[in-house]
Amino acid sequence: MTGPFQPAWIAVDWGTSNLRAWAMAADGCVLAETGSDEGMGRLTPGEFEPALLRLISPWLEGRPPVVACGMVGARQGWREAPYRKVPCAPLDPAAMILAPTTDPRLHVSIAPGLMQARPADVMRGEETQIAGALRLMPDYDGVICLPGTHSKWAHVSAGEVVSFQTFMTGEIFALLSEASVLRHGMQGGGWDEEAFDSSVSDALSRPERLAARLFSLRAEGLVAELAPGTARARLSGLLIGAELAAARPYWLGQRVTLIGSAALAAAYARALAVQGVEAAHLAAADCTLAGLAALAPRTEATSP
Amino acid sequence: MTGPFQPAWIAVDWGTSNLRAWAMAADGCVLAETGSDEGMGRLTPGEFEPALLRLISPWLEGRPPVVACGMVGARQGWREAPYRKVPCAPLDPAAMILAPTTDPRLHVSIAPGLMQARPADVMRGEETQIAGALRLMPDYDGVICLPGTHSKWAHVSAGEVVSFQTFMTGEIFALLSEASVLRHGMQGGGWDEEAFDSSVSDALSRPERLAARLFSLRAEGLVAELAPGTARARLSGLLIGAELAAARPYWLGQRVTLIGSAALAAAYARALAVQGVEAAHLAAADCTLAGLAALAPRTEATSP
């Protein structure tokens, strides 16, 4: 007879835009996965518990502990999990914050993010992926790059995050390609690898010319029939190149590992390869789950 | 007995976001001024005539010619006025395009913009301000900078626009300060002149660090209580500094005149002064009217 569905614990990645949850077995296997677009950005504090219950209510019979990371712990989130200050280990089980709940089946703890005083910087969610990466690559010493809406570069050594820096590359790409005058020349599919490569190189070798390159993408569309796929690849290359120019101390002569989606990690890997850096790649979800697993209370697998 | 209100001609500045019109006397004096937010960006071709009539209908008894410049002449405008190619005089009365009208009192001509083949660039509206500036400063030889949503730098010599370059500085400032994560730290008034100056200098001297400066504005708000006015001044300084870095060939060792609103021109003048360039300043509307006046058909002042 098959018993009720009883995960040992539940992993939750709760960012600004999305909520994802995984039902986990005691051995670390994923039993089920779910998600919604009820990110922290659209929720008031009282709306977090119902949003979570909508997704994971069927998994709660055995009262498995829920372990969450990301913007859910921001000041405007479910409950603030105050930043921990680098240099420090990316996660500390003793620093978890309990979320206020009314459903007796729910026990939710939230991982704090990291902050750096000078230069000022913050992260929420990436610290869990970094912790996961360190579990997947024990004794890793080098740089971890997490490209995305807000790309992070972190220098890790001896199990600690030593320093990190955030770049708004993904958000700026979205704003310029979807909300600025450049959007007119970027409708339609296609991609131009060569244009991407040369734009990365251009931004790296002549960073002072960046501001002059952007409107050209629109003007060439008007006077020289620039293809949308080429325009988008050039914008992406310019912005990633500008990020690499500013992040040079993080990758020059360093061991680099990328954590992110396959497509985005491939674009960064390609840009770095031109600079002579062969970056490794880990999938974001693997790192998130490995990081959250380290925070899950020790539980025995239950059987009916 | 006072006759009906009869301007000699009507000047129209019709951009993407705004429509402005002036009733002009034969001697160049402004008799009346009006405007609306019915910019080209929100109008289909058939909506231009009604939008214009809503503003200037009371001025049309004497059938004064209407002379317009700006995005009204774009491909998505009222009627396309094909670009003229630099190097050339900023305006050519013989190249005016007639707009299709149904009201027999309306006679509307549109000034073409300018285009540059390499590097690809376009302008619509600024050519009229440049032409006006050349009427206000005969024999001017040097650089004209028109800061704004899309800043333009133009090299003018012997009455011609020799080359020009567009920067998206104003649009990017608006997107980042109002639509990106940075907006959270920019609510409220205030301005920090010193932060502006040091950010301009920073962007000019270390352009490769630009991408690393942006998220700091948010992070310092979170961990170091950065004041909104300081954050906004720093963002403005970084973006104007990045523009100046890319526009260096336009201002280094050049005579520079700024055309724009007092506040924006003052910010650019301040940034340029730190670089040793003392820029002159002309008001945008003065230049627009002086430029359009050169296009107005010769008319005699009529009296009833």
Coordinates of C-alpha atoms in Angstrom, one line a residue:
Chain A
M1 CA 0.0 0.0 0.0
T2 CA 1.4 3.4 -1.0
G3 CA 1.4 5.9 1.9
P4 CA 0.6 9.6 1.5
F5 CA 3.1 11.8 -0.3
Q6 CA 5.5 12.9 2.4
P7 CA 8.7 14.9 1.5
A8 CA 11.4 15.0 4.2
W9 CA 11.6 18.8 3.6
I10 CA 10.6 21.5 1.2
A11 CA 13.0 23.8 -0.6
V12 CA 11.8 27.2 -1.6
D13 CA 13.5 29.8 -3.9
W14 CA 11.5 33.0 -3.5
G15 CA 12.8 35.9 -5.6
T16 CA 11.4 39.2 -6.6
S17 CA 9.5 37.8 -9.6
N18 CA 9.1 34.1 -9.1
L19 CA 8.4 31.5 -6.4
R20 CA 9.6 28.0 -6.9
A21 CA 9.3 25.0 -4.5
W22 CA 10.6 21.5 -4.5
A23 CA 9.4 18.5 -2.4
M24 CA 12.7 16.8 -1.3
A25 CA 13.4 13.3 -0.2
A26 CA 15.7 12.7 2.8
D27 CA 18.4 11.5 0.3
G28 CA 18.3 14.8 -1.6
C29 CA 16.2 13.6 -4.5
V30 CA 13.6 15.9 -5.9
L31 CA 10.1 14.2 -5.5
A32 CA 8.1 17.0 -7.0
E33 CA 8.5 20.6 -8.2
T34 CA 6.1 23.5 -8.5
G35 CA 6.2 27.3 -9.0
S36 CA 4.2 30.5 -9.6
D37 CA 4.8 34.1 -10.5
E38 CA 3.8 35.3 -7.0
G39 CA 7.3 36.8 -6.4
M40 CA 8.1 38.9 -3.4
G41 CA 7.7 42.0 -5.6
R42 CA 3.9 41.7 -5.8
L43 CA 3.1 40.5 -2.2
T44 CA 2.4 42.3 1.0
P45 CA 3.7 40.5 4.2
G46 CA 0.3 38.9 4.9
E47 CA 0.1 37.4 1.4
F48 CA 3.2 35.2 1.6
E49 CA 1.7 32.4 3.6
P50 CA -1.4 32.0 1.3
A51 CA 0.9 32.2 -1.8
L52 CA 3.1 29.4 -0.4
L53 CA 0.1 27.3 0.6
R54 CA -1.4 27.5 -2.8
L55 CA 1.7 25.7 -4.1
I56 CA 2.7 23.3 -1.4
S57 CA -0.4 22.5 0.6
P58 CA -0.6 18.9 -0.7
W59 CA 2.9 18.2 0.6
L60 CA 2.3 19.2 4.2
E61 CA 0.7 16.2 5.8
G62 CA 3.9 15.1 7.5
R63 CA 4.7 18.7 8.5
P64 CA 8.0 18.8 6.6
P65 CA 10.2 21.8 7.4
V66 CA 10.3 24.5 4.7
V67 CA 13.6 26.2 4.0
A68 CA 13.5 29.4 1.8
C69 CA 16.0 31.7 0.4
G70 CA 15.8 34.9 -1.7
M71 CA 14.0 38.2 -1.5
V72 CA 11.4 36.6 0.7
G73 CA 13.8 37.7 3.5
A74 CA 14.0 41.3 2.4
R75 CA 12.7 44.2 4.5
Q76 CA 9.7 44.3 2.2
G77 CA 9.4 40.5 2.3
W78 CA 7.6 38.0 4.5
R79 CA 10.0 38.6 7.4
E80 CA 13.3 40.4 7.3
A81 CA 16.3 38.1 7.6
P82 CA 19.1 40.7 8.4
Y83 CA 22.1 40.5 6.1
R84 CA 25.2 38.8 7.3
K85 CA 28.4 40.7 6.6
V86 CA 31.2 39.4 4.4
P87 CA 33.8 37.9 4.8
C88 CA 31.8 34.9 6.1
A89 CA 30.5 31.5 5.0
P90 CA 27.7 32.0 2.5
L91 CA 25.2 30.4 4.8
D92 CA 24.9 29.8 8.6
P93 CA 22.2 27.4 9.8
A94 CA 22.2 29.2 13.1
A95 CA 21.2 32.5 11.5
M96 CA 18.0 31.3 9.9
I97 CA 14.9 33.4 10.6
L98 CA 11.5 31.9 11.3
A99 CA 8.6 33.2 9.2
P100 CA 5.3 34.0 11.0
T101 CA 2.7 31.4 10.0
T102 CA -0.9 30.6 11.0
D103 CA -1.3 27.2 9.4
P104 CA -0.1 24.7 12.0
R105 CA 1.4 22.4 9.3
L106 CA 3.8 25.2 8.3
H107 CA 7.3 25.7 9.7
V108 CA 9.2 28.1 7.4
S109 CA 12.8 29.3 8.0
I110 CA 14.4 31.9 5.8
A111 CA 18.1 32.2 4.9
P112 CA 19.7 35.7 5.3
G113 CA 21.4 37.4 2.5
L114 CA 24.9 38.9 2.5
M115 CA 26.1 42.4 2.7
Q116 CA 29.4 44.1 2.1
A117 CA 30.2 47.5 3.7
R118 CA 32.7 48.9 1.2
P119 CA 32.1 49.0 -1.7
A120 CA 28.5 48.7 -0.5
D121 CA 26.7 45.7 -1.9
V122 CA 24.0 43.2 -1.1
M123 CA 22.7 39.8 -2.3
R124 CA 19.7 37.6 -1.4
G125 CA 19.4 34.2 -2.8
E126 CA 22.8 34.0 -4.5
E127 CA 24.5 33.2 -1.2
T128 CA 22.5 29.9 -1.2
Q129 CA 23.7 29.1 -4.7
I130 CA 27.2 29.9 -3.7
A131 CA 26.9 27.6 -0.7
G132 CA 25.5 24.9 -3.0
A133 CA 28.3 25.3 -5.4
L134 CA 30.8 24.9 -2.6
R135 CA 29.1 21.6 -1.6
L136 CA 29.2 20.5 -5.3
M137 CA 32.9 21.6 -5.6
P138 CA 34.5 21.1 -2.2
D139 CA 37.6 23.1 -1.5
Y140 CA 36.8 25.5 -4.4
D141 CA 38.9 28.6 -4.3
G142 CA 38.3 31.2 -6.9
V143 CA 35.5 33.3 -8.4
I144 CA 31.8 32.5 -8.8
C145 CA 29.8 34.5 -11.3
L146 CA 26.0 34.4 -11.2
P147 CA 24.8 36.2 -14.4
G148 CA 21.2 37.4 -14.4
T149 CA 18.9 40.4 -13.8
H150 CA 21.5 41.5 -11.2
S151 CA 24.7 39.6 -12.0
K152 CA 26.9 38.9 -9.0
W153 CA 30.6 38.2 -9.0
A154 CA 31.9 36.7 -5.7
H155 CA 35.4 35.8 -4.7
V156 CA 35.3 32.7 -2.5
S157 CA 38.2 31.3 -0.5
A158 CA 38.4 28.8 2.4
G159 CA 34.7 28.3 2.4
E160 CA 33.9 32.0 2.7
V161 CA 32.6 34.8 0.5
V162 CA 35.5 37.3 0.7
S163 CA 34.0 40.0 -1.5
F164 CA 31.4 40.5 -4.2
Q165 CA 30.0 42.9 -6.7
T166 CA 26.7 43.4 -8.4
F167 CA 26.0 44.5 -11.9
M168 CA 22.6 45.5 -13.3
T169 CA 23.3 44.0 -16.7
G170 CA 20.2 41.9 -17.1
E171 CA 17.9 44.6 -15.9
I172 CA 19.5 47.2 -18.1
F173 CA 19.3 44.9 -21.1
A174 CA 15.6 44.3 -20.5
L175 CA 14.9 48.1 -20.1
L176 CA 16.8 49.1 -23.2
S177 CA 15.5 46.3 -25.4
E178 CA 11.9 46.4 -24.3
A179 CA 11.2 49.9 -22.9
S180 CA 13.6 52.3 -24.7
V181 CA 13.7 53.7 -28.2
L182 CA 16.0 50.7 -29.1
R183 CA 13.0 48.4 -28.8
H184 CA 11.8 49.5 -32.3
G185 CA 14.8 47.8 -33.9
M186 CA 14.8 44.6 -31.8
Q187 CA 11.4 43.0 -32.6
G188 CA 11.7 39.6 -34.0
G189 CA 14.0 36.6 -33.5
G190 CA 17.5 35.8 -34.5
W191 CA 20.9 36.1 -32.9
D192 CA 24.3 37.1 -34.3
E193 CA 27.1 35.4 -32.5
E194 CA 29.8 37.4 -34.4
A195 CA 28.1 40.7 -33.5
F196 CA 28.0 39.6 -29.9
D197 CA 31.7 38.7 -29.8
S198 CA 32.8 41.9 -31.4
S199 CA 30.6 44.0 -29.2
V200 CA 32.1 42.4 -26.1
S201 CA 35.6 43.0 -27.3
D202 CA 34.7 46.6 -28.2
A203 CA 33.2 47.3 -24.8
L204 CA 36.3 45.8 -23.1
S205 CA 38.9 47.5 -25.2
R206 CA 37.2 50.9 -25.5
P207 CA 34.9 51.2 -22.5
E208 CA 34.9 55.0 -22.8
R209 CA 32.9 54.6 -26.1
L210 CA 30.0 52.7 -24.6
A211 CA 27.6 55.6 -24.5
A212 CA 28.2 56.3 -28.2
R213 CA 27.3 52.7 -29.2
L214 CA 23.8 52.5 -27.9
F215 CA 21.8 54.9 -30.1
S216 CA 23.7 53.6 -33.1
L217 CA 21.6 50.4 -32.7
R218 CA 18.5 52.4 -33.5
A219 CA 20.1 54.6 -36.1
E220 CA 21.5 51.7 -38.1
G221 CA 18.1 50.2 -38.0
L222 CA 16.8 53.3 -39.6
V223 CA 19.5 54.1 -42.2
A224 CA 21.2 50.7 -42.7
E225 CA 18.6 48.0 -42.1
L226 CA 20.3 46.6 -39.1
A227 CA 18.7 43.1 -38.4
P228 CA 16.9 42.8 -35.1
G229 CA 18.9 39.7 -34.1
T230 CA 22.1 41.6 -34.7
A231 CA 20.9 44.6 -32.8
R232 CA 20.0 42.5 -29.8
A233 CA 23.3 40.6 -29.9
R234 CA 25.2 43.8 -30.1
L235 CA 23.3 45.3 -27.1
S236 CA 23.9 42.2 -25.1
G237 CA 27.6 42.1 -26.1
L238 CA 28.1 45.8 -25.2
L239 CA 26.4 45.4 -21.8
I240 CA 28.1 42.1 -20.9
G241 CA 31.4 43.6 -22.2
A242 CA 30.9 46.6 -19.9
E243 CA 30.3 44.3 -17.0
L244 CA 33.4 42.3 -17.8
A245 CA 35.4 45.5 -18.0
A246 CA 34.3 46.6 -14.6
A247 CA 34.6 43.1 -13.1
R248 CA 38.1 42.5 -14.5
P249 CA 39.7 42.1 -11.0
Y250 CA 37.2 39.2 -10.5
W251 CA 38.2 37.2 -13.5
L252 CA 41.7 38.2 -14.6
G253 CA 43.9 35.2 -13.8
Q254 CA 41.2 33.6 -11.7
R255 CA 39.5 30.3 -11.7
V256 CA 35.8 31.1 -12.6
T257 CA 32.6 29.1 -12.3
L258 CA 29.4 30.3 -13.8
I259 CA 26.0 29.6 -12.1
G260 CA 23.0 30.3 -14.2
S261 CA 20.7 29.2 -17.0
A262 CA 22.4 27.4 -19.9
A263 CA 21.9 30.2 -22.4
L264 CA 23.1 33.0 -20.2
A265 CA 26.0 31.1 -18.8
A266 CA 27.0 30.2 -22.4
A267 CA 27.0 33.9 -23.4
Y268 CA 29.2 34.7 -20.4
A269 CA 31.5 31.7 -21.0
R270 CA 31.9 32.8 -24.6
A271 CA 32.8 36.3 -23.6
L272 CA 35.2 35.1 -21.0
A273 CA 36.8 32.6 -23.4
V274 CA 37.7 35.4 -25.8
Q275 CA 39.6 36.9 -22.8
G276 CA 41.4 33.6 -22.2
V277 CA 39.3 32.5 -19.2
E278 CA 37.8 29.0 -19.4
A279 CA 34.8 29.1 -17.0
A280 CA 33.1 26.0 -15.5
H281 CA 29.3 25.9 -15.3
L282 CA 26.9 24.7 -12.7
A283 CA 23.1 24.8 -13.2
A284 CA 21.3 27.3 -10.9
A285 CA 18.7 25.0 -9.6
D286 CA 21.3 22.4 -8.6
C287 CA 23.2 24.9 -6.6
T288 CA 20.0 26.3 -5.0
L289 CA 18.9 22.8 -3.8
A290 CA 22.4 21.9 -2.6
G291 CA 22.6 25.1 -0.7
L292 CA 19.1 24.8 0.9
A293 CA 19.8 21.1 1.7
A294 CA 22.6 22.3 4.0
L295 CA 20.0 24.3 5.9
A296 CA 17.3 21.7 6.2
P297 CA 16.8 20.4 9.7
R298 CA 18.1 16.8 10.0
T299 CA 15.1 14.6 9.4
E300 CA 14.6 10.9 9.0
A301 CA 12.8 9.7 5.9
T302 CA 9.3 8.8 7.2
S303 CA 7.4 5.8 5.9
P304 CA 3.8 5.0 6.6
Chain B
M1 CA -11.4 98.9 -34.0
T2 CA -9.1 95.9 -33.3
G3 CA -9.2 93.3 -36.1
P4 CA -9.2 89.5 -35.6
F5 CA -6.1 87.8 -34.2
Q6 CA -4.0 87.1 -37.2
P7 CA -0.5 85.7 -36.9
A8 CA 1.8 86.0 -39.9
W9 CA 2.8 82.4 -39.5
I10 CA 2.6 79.6 -36.9
A11 CA 5.6 77.7 -35.6
V12 CA 5.2 74.1 -34.4
D13 CA 7.6 71.9 -32.5
W14 CA 6.2 68.4 -32.6
G15 CA 8.2 65.8 -30.8
T16 CA 7.6 62.3 -29.6
S17 CA 6.0 63.4 -26.3
N18 CA 4.8 67.0 -26.8
L19 CA 3.3 69.4 -29.3
R20 CA 4.0 73.1 -29.0
A21 CA 2.8 75.9 -31.2
W22 CA 3.5 79.6 -31.4
A23 CA 1.5 82.3 -33.2
M24 CA 4.2 84.5 -34.7
A25 CA 4.2 88.1 -35.9
A26 CA 5.9 89.0 -39.2
D27 CA 8.6 90.7 -37.1
G28 CA 9.4 87.5 -35.3
C29 CA 7.6 88.4 -32.1
V30 CA 5.6 85.7 -30.3
L31 CA 2.0 86.7 -30.2
A32 CA 0.7 83.6 -28.4
E33 CA 1.9 80.2 -27.3
T34 CA 0.1 76.9 -26.7
G35 CA 0.9 73.2 -26.3
S36 CA -0.4 69.7 -25.4
D37 CA 0.9 66.2 -24.7
E38 CA -0.3 64.9 -28.0
G39 CA 3.2 64.0 -29.2
M40 CA 3.9 62.0 -32.3
G41 CA 4.3 58.9 -30.1
R42 CA 0.6 58.6 -29.4
L43 CA -0.9 59.6 -32.7
T44 CA -1.8 57.7 -35.9
P45 CA -1.3 59.5 -39.1
G46 CA -5.0 60.6 -39.3
E47 CA -4.9 62.1 -35.8
F48 CA -2.3 64.7 -36.4
E49 CA -4.6 67.3 -38.1
P50 CA -7.3 67.1 -35.4
A51 CA -4.6 67.3 -32.7
L52 CA -3.1 70.4 -34.3
L53 CA -6.5 72.0 -34.9
R54 CA -7.4 71.6 -31.2
L55 CA -4.6 73.9 -30.4
I56 CA -4.4 76.5 -33.3
S57 CA -7.9 76.6 -34.7
P58 CA -8.5 80.1 -33.3
W59 CA -5.4 81.4 -35.1
L60 CA -6.3 80.3 -38.6
E61 CA -8.6 83.0 -39.9
G62 CA -6.0 84.6 -42.1
R63 CA -4.7 81.2 -43.3
P64 CA -1.2 81.7 -41.9
P65 CA 1.3 79.1 -43.0
V66 CA 2.3 76.5 -40.4
V67 CA 5.9 75.4 -40.2
A68 CA 6.7 72.3 -38.2
C69 CA 9.8 70.4 -37.1
G70 CA 10.5 67.2 -35.1
M71 CA 9.2 63.7 -35.1
V72 CA 6.0 64.8 -36.9
G73 CA 8.1 64.1 -40.0
A74 CA 9.2 60.6 -39.0
R75 CA 8.1 57.5 -40.9
Q76 CA 5.4 56.9 -38.2
G77 CA 4.5 60.6 -38.1
W78 CA 2.0 62.8 -40.1
R79 CA 4.0 62.5 -43.3
E80 CA 7.5 61.3 -43.7
A81 CA 10.0 64.1 -44.5
P82 CA 13.0 62.0 -45.7
Y83 CA 16.3 62.7 -43.9
R84 CA 18.9 65.0 -45.5
K85 CA 22.4 63.6 -45.4
V86 CA 25.3 65.4 -43.6
P87 CA 27.5 67.3 -44.3
C88 CA 24.8 69.9 -45.3
A89 CA 23.2 73.0 -44.0
P90 CA 20.9 72.1 -41.1
L91 CA 17.8 73.3 -42.9
D92 CA 16.9 73.7 -46.6
P93 CA 13.6 75.6 -47.4
A94 CA 13.4 73.7 -50.7
A95 CA 13.3 70.3 -48.9
M96 CA 10.1 71.1 -46.9
I97 CA 7.4 68.4 -47.1
L98 CA 3.7 69.3 -47.3
A99 CA 1.4 67.5 -44.8
P100 CA -1.9 66.2 -46.1
T101 CA -4.8 68.3 -44.6
T102 CA -8.6 68.5 -45.0
D103 CA -9.3 71.8 -43.3
P104 CA -8.9 74.4 -46.1
R105 CA -7.4 76.9 -43.6
L106 CA -4.4 74.6 -43.0
H107 CA -1.2 74.8 -44.9
V108 CA 1.4 72.7 -43.0
S109 CA 5.0 72.1 -44.1
I110 CA 7.4 69.8 -42.2
A111 CA 11.2 70.2 -42.0
P112 CA 13.2 67.1 -42.7
G113 CA 15.7 65.7 -40.1
L114 CA 19.3 64.9 -40.8
M115 CA 21.1 61.5 -41.1
Q116 CA 24.7 60.4 -41.1
A117 CA 25.8 57.2 -42.8
R118 CA 28.8 56.3 -40.8
P119 CA 28.6 56.2 -37.9
A120 CA 24.9 55.8 -38.4
D121 CA 22.9 58.5 -36.8
V122 CA 19.7 60.5 -37.1
M123 CA 18.1 63.6 -35.7
R124 CA 14.7 65.2 -36.1
G125 CA 14.0 68.6 -34.6
E126 CA 17.5 69.4 -33.4
E127 CA 18.5 70.4 -36.9
T128 CA 16.0 73.3 -36.6
Q129 CA 17.5 74.3 -33.3
I130 CA 21.0 74.2 -34.8
A131 CA 19.8 76.3 -37.7
G132 CA 18.3 78.8 -35.2
A133 CA 21.6 78.9 -33.3
L134 CA 23.5 79.7 -36.4
R135 CA 21.1 82.6 -37.0
L136 CA 21.6 83.8 -33.5
M137 CA 25.4 83.4 -33.7
P138 CA 26.3 84.1 -37.3
D139 CA 29.6 82.6 -38.5
Y140 CA 29.6 80.2 -35.5
D141 CA 32.2 77.5 -36.0
G142 CA 32.5 74.8 -33.3
V143 CA 30.3 72.3 -31.5
I144 CA 26.7 72.5 -30.5
C145 CA 25.5 70.2 -27.8
L146 CA 21.7 69.6 -27.3
P147 CA 21.3 67.7 -24.0
G148 CA 18.0 65.9 -23.5
T149 CA 16.2 62.6 -23.8
H150 CA 18.5 61.9 -26.7
S151 CA 21.5 64.2 -26.4
K152 CA 23.0 65.4 -29.7
W153 CA 26.5 66.7 -30.3
A154 CA 27.0 68.3 -33.6
H155 CA 30.1 69.7 -35.2
V156 CA 29.2 72.8 -37.3
S157 CA 31.4 74.6 -39.7
A158 CA 30.8 77.1 -42.5
G159 CA 27.0 76.9 -41.9
E160 CA 26.9 73.2 -42.3
V161 CA 26.5 70.2 -39.9
V162 CA 29.6 68.3 -40.5
S163 CA 29.0 65.3 -38.2
F164 CA 26.9 64.5 -35.2
Q165 CA 26.4 61.8 -32.5
T166 CA 23.4 60.9 -30.4
F167 CA 23.5 59.7 -26.7
M168 CA 20.6 58.1 -24.9
T169 CA 21.6 59.8 -21.6
G170 CA 18.2 61.3 -20.7
E171 CA 16.2 58.3 -21.6
I172 CA 18.6 56.0 -19.7
F173 CA 18.5 58.3 -16.7
A174 CA 14.7 58.2 -16.7
L175 CA 14.6 54.4 -17.1
L176 CA 17.1 53.8 -14.3
S177 CA 15.7 56.3 -11.9
E178 CA 12.0 55.5 -12.4
A179 CA 11.8 52.0 -13.7
S180 CA 14.8 50.0 -12.4
V181 CA 15.6 48.7 -8.9
L182 CA 17.4 52.1 -8.3
R183 CA 14.1 53.9 -8.1
H184 CA 13.7 52.7 -4.5
G185 CA 16.6 54.8 -3.4
M186 CA 15.6 57.9 -5.4
Q187 CA 12.3 58.9 -4.0
G188 CA 12.2 62.4 -2.6
G189 CA 13.8 65.7 -3.5
G190 CA 17.2 67.2 -3.1
W191 CA 20.4 67.3 -5.1
D192 CA 24.0 66.9 -4.3
E193 CA 26.3 69.1 -6.5
E194 CA 29.5 67.6 -5.1
A195 CA 28.3 64.1 -5.7
F196 CA 27.4 65.1 -9.3
D197 CA 30.8 66.6 -9.9
S198 CA 32.7 63.6 -8.5
S199 CA 30.6 61.1 -10.4
V200 CA 31.3 63.0 -13.7
S201 CA 35.0 62.9 -13.0
D202 CA 34.9 59.3 -12.0
A203 CA 33.0 58.3 -15.2
L204 CA 35.5 60.3 -17.3
S205 CA 38.6 59.0 -15.7
R206 CA 37.6 55.4 -15.1
P207 CA 35.0 54.7 -17.8
E208 CA 35.7 51.0 -17.5
R209 CA 34.2 51.0 -13.9
L210 CA 30.8 52.5 -14.9
A211 CA 28.9 49.2 -14.7
A212 CA 30.2 48.7 -11.2
R213 CA 28.9 52.0 -10.0
L214 CA 25.2 51.6 -10.7
F215 CA 24.0 49.0 -8.3
S216 CA 26.1 50.6 -5.6
L217 CA 23.5 53.4 -5.6
R218 CA 20.9 50.9 -4.4
A219 CA 23.2 49.0 -2.1
E220 CA 24.4 52.2 -0.4
G221 CA 20.8 53.1 0.2
L222 CA 20.3 49.8 1.9
V223 CA 23.5 49.5 4.0
A224 CA 24.7 53.1 4.3
E225 CA 21.5 55.3 4.2
L226 CA 22.5 57.1 1.0
A227 CA 20.3 60.1 0.6
P228 CA 17.9 60.1 -2.4
G229 CA 19.2 63.5 -3.7
T230 CA 22.8 62.2 -3.6
A231 CA 21.8 59.0 -5.3
R232 CA 20.1 60.9 -8.1
A233 CA 23.0 63.3 -8.5
R234 CA 25.4 60.5 -8.7
L235 CA 23.4 58.6 -11.3
S236 CA 23.1 61.8 -13.3
G237 CA 26.8 62.5 -13.0
L238 CA 27.8 58.9 -14.0
L239 CA 25.6 59.0 -17.1
I240 CA 26.6 62.5 -18.2
G241 CA 30.2 61.6 -17.5
A242 CA 29.9 58.5 -19.6
E243 CA 28.4 60.7 -22.4
L244 CA 31.3 63.2 -22.1
A245 CA 33.8 60.3 -22.2
A246 CA 32.3 59.0 -25.4
A247 CA 31.9 62.6 -26.9
R248 CA 35.4 63.7 -26.1
P249 CA 36.3 64.3 -29.7
Y250 CA 33.4 66.7 -29.8
W251 CA 34.4 69.0 -26.9
L252 CA 38.1 68.6 -26.4
G253 CA 39.7 71.9 -27.5
Q254 CA 36.5 73.0 -29.1
R255 CA 34.2 75.9 -28.8
V256 CA 31.0 74.5 -27.3
T257 CA 27.4 75.9 -27.2
L258 CA 24.7 74.2 -25.2
I259 CA 21.1 74.4 -26.4
G260 CA 18.5 73.2 -23.8
S261 CA 16.6 73.9 -20.7
A262 CA 18.3 76.0 -18.1
A263 CA 18.7 73.2 -15.5
L264 CA 20.0 70.6 -17.9
A265 CA 22.3 73.0 -19.7
A266 CA 23.7 74.1 -16.3
A267 CA 24.5 70.5 -15.4
Y268 CA 26.3 70.0 -18.7
A269 CA 28.1 73.3 -18.4
R270 CA 29.2 72.4 -14.9
A271 CA 30.5 69.0 -16.1
L272 CA 32.3 70.6 -19.0
A273 CA 33.8 73.4 -16.9
V274 CA 35.6 70.8 -14.7
Q275 CA 37.2 69.6 -18.0
G276 CA 38.3 73.2 -18.8
V277 CA 35.6 73.9 -21.4
E278 CA 33.5 77.0 -20.9
A279 CA 30.3 76.4 -22.8
A280 CA 27.9 79.1 -24.0
H281 CA 24.2 78.6 -23.6
L282 CA 21.1 79.3 -25.8
A283 CA 17.5 78.6 -24.8
A284 CA 15.9 75.8 -26.7
A285 CA 12.7 77.6 -27.7
D286 CA 14.7 80.6 -28.9
C287 CA 16.6 78.4 -31.3
T288 CA 13.6 76.5 -32.4
L289 CA 11.7 79.7 -33.3
A290 CA 14.8 81.2 -35.0
G291 CA 15.2 78.1 -37.0
L292 CA 11.5 77.8 -38.0
A293 CA 11.4 81.5 -38.9
A294 CA 14.0 80.8 -41.6
L295 CA 11.5 78.3 -43.1
A296 CA 8.4 80.5 -42.9
P297 CA 7.2 81.6 -46.3
R298 CA 7.8 85.3 -46.7
T299 CA 4.5 86.9 -45.7
E300 CA 3.4 90.4 -45.2
A301 CA 1.6 91.3 -42.0
T302 CA -2.1 91.4 -42.9
S303 CA -4.5 93.9 -41.4
P304 CA -8.2 93.8 -41.8

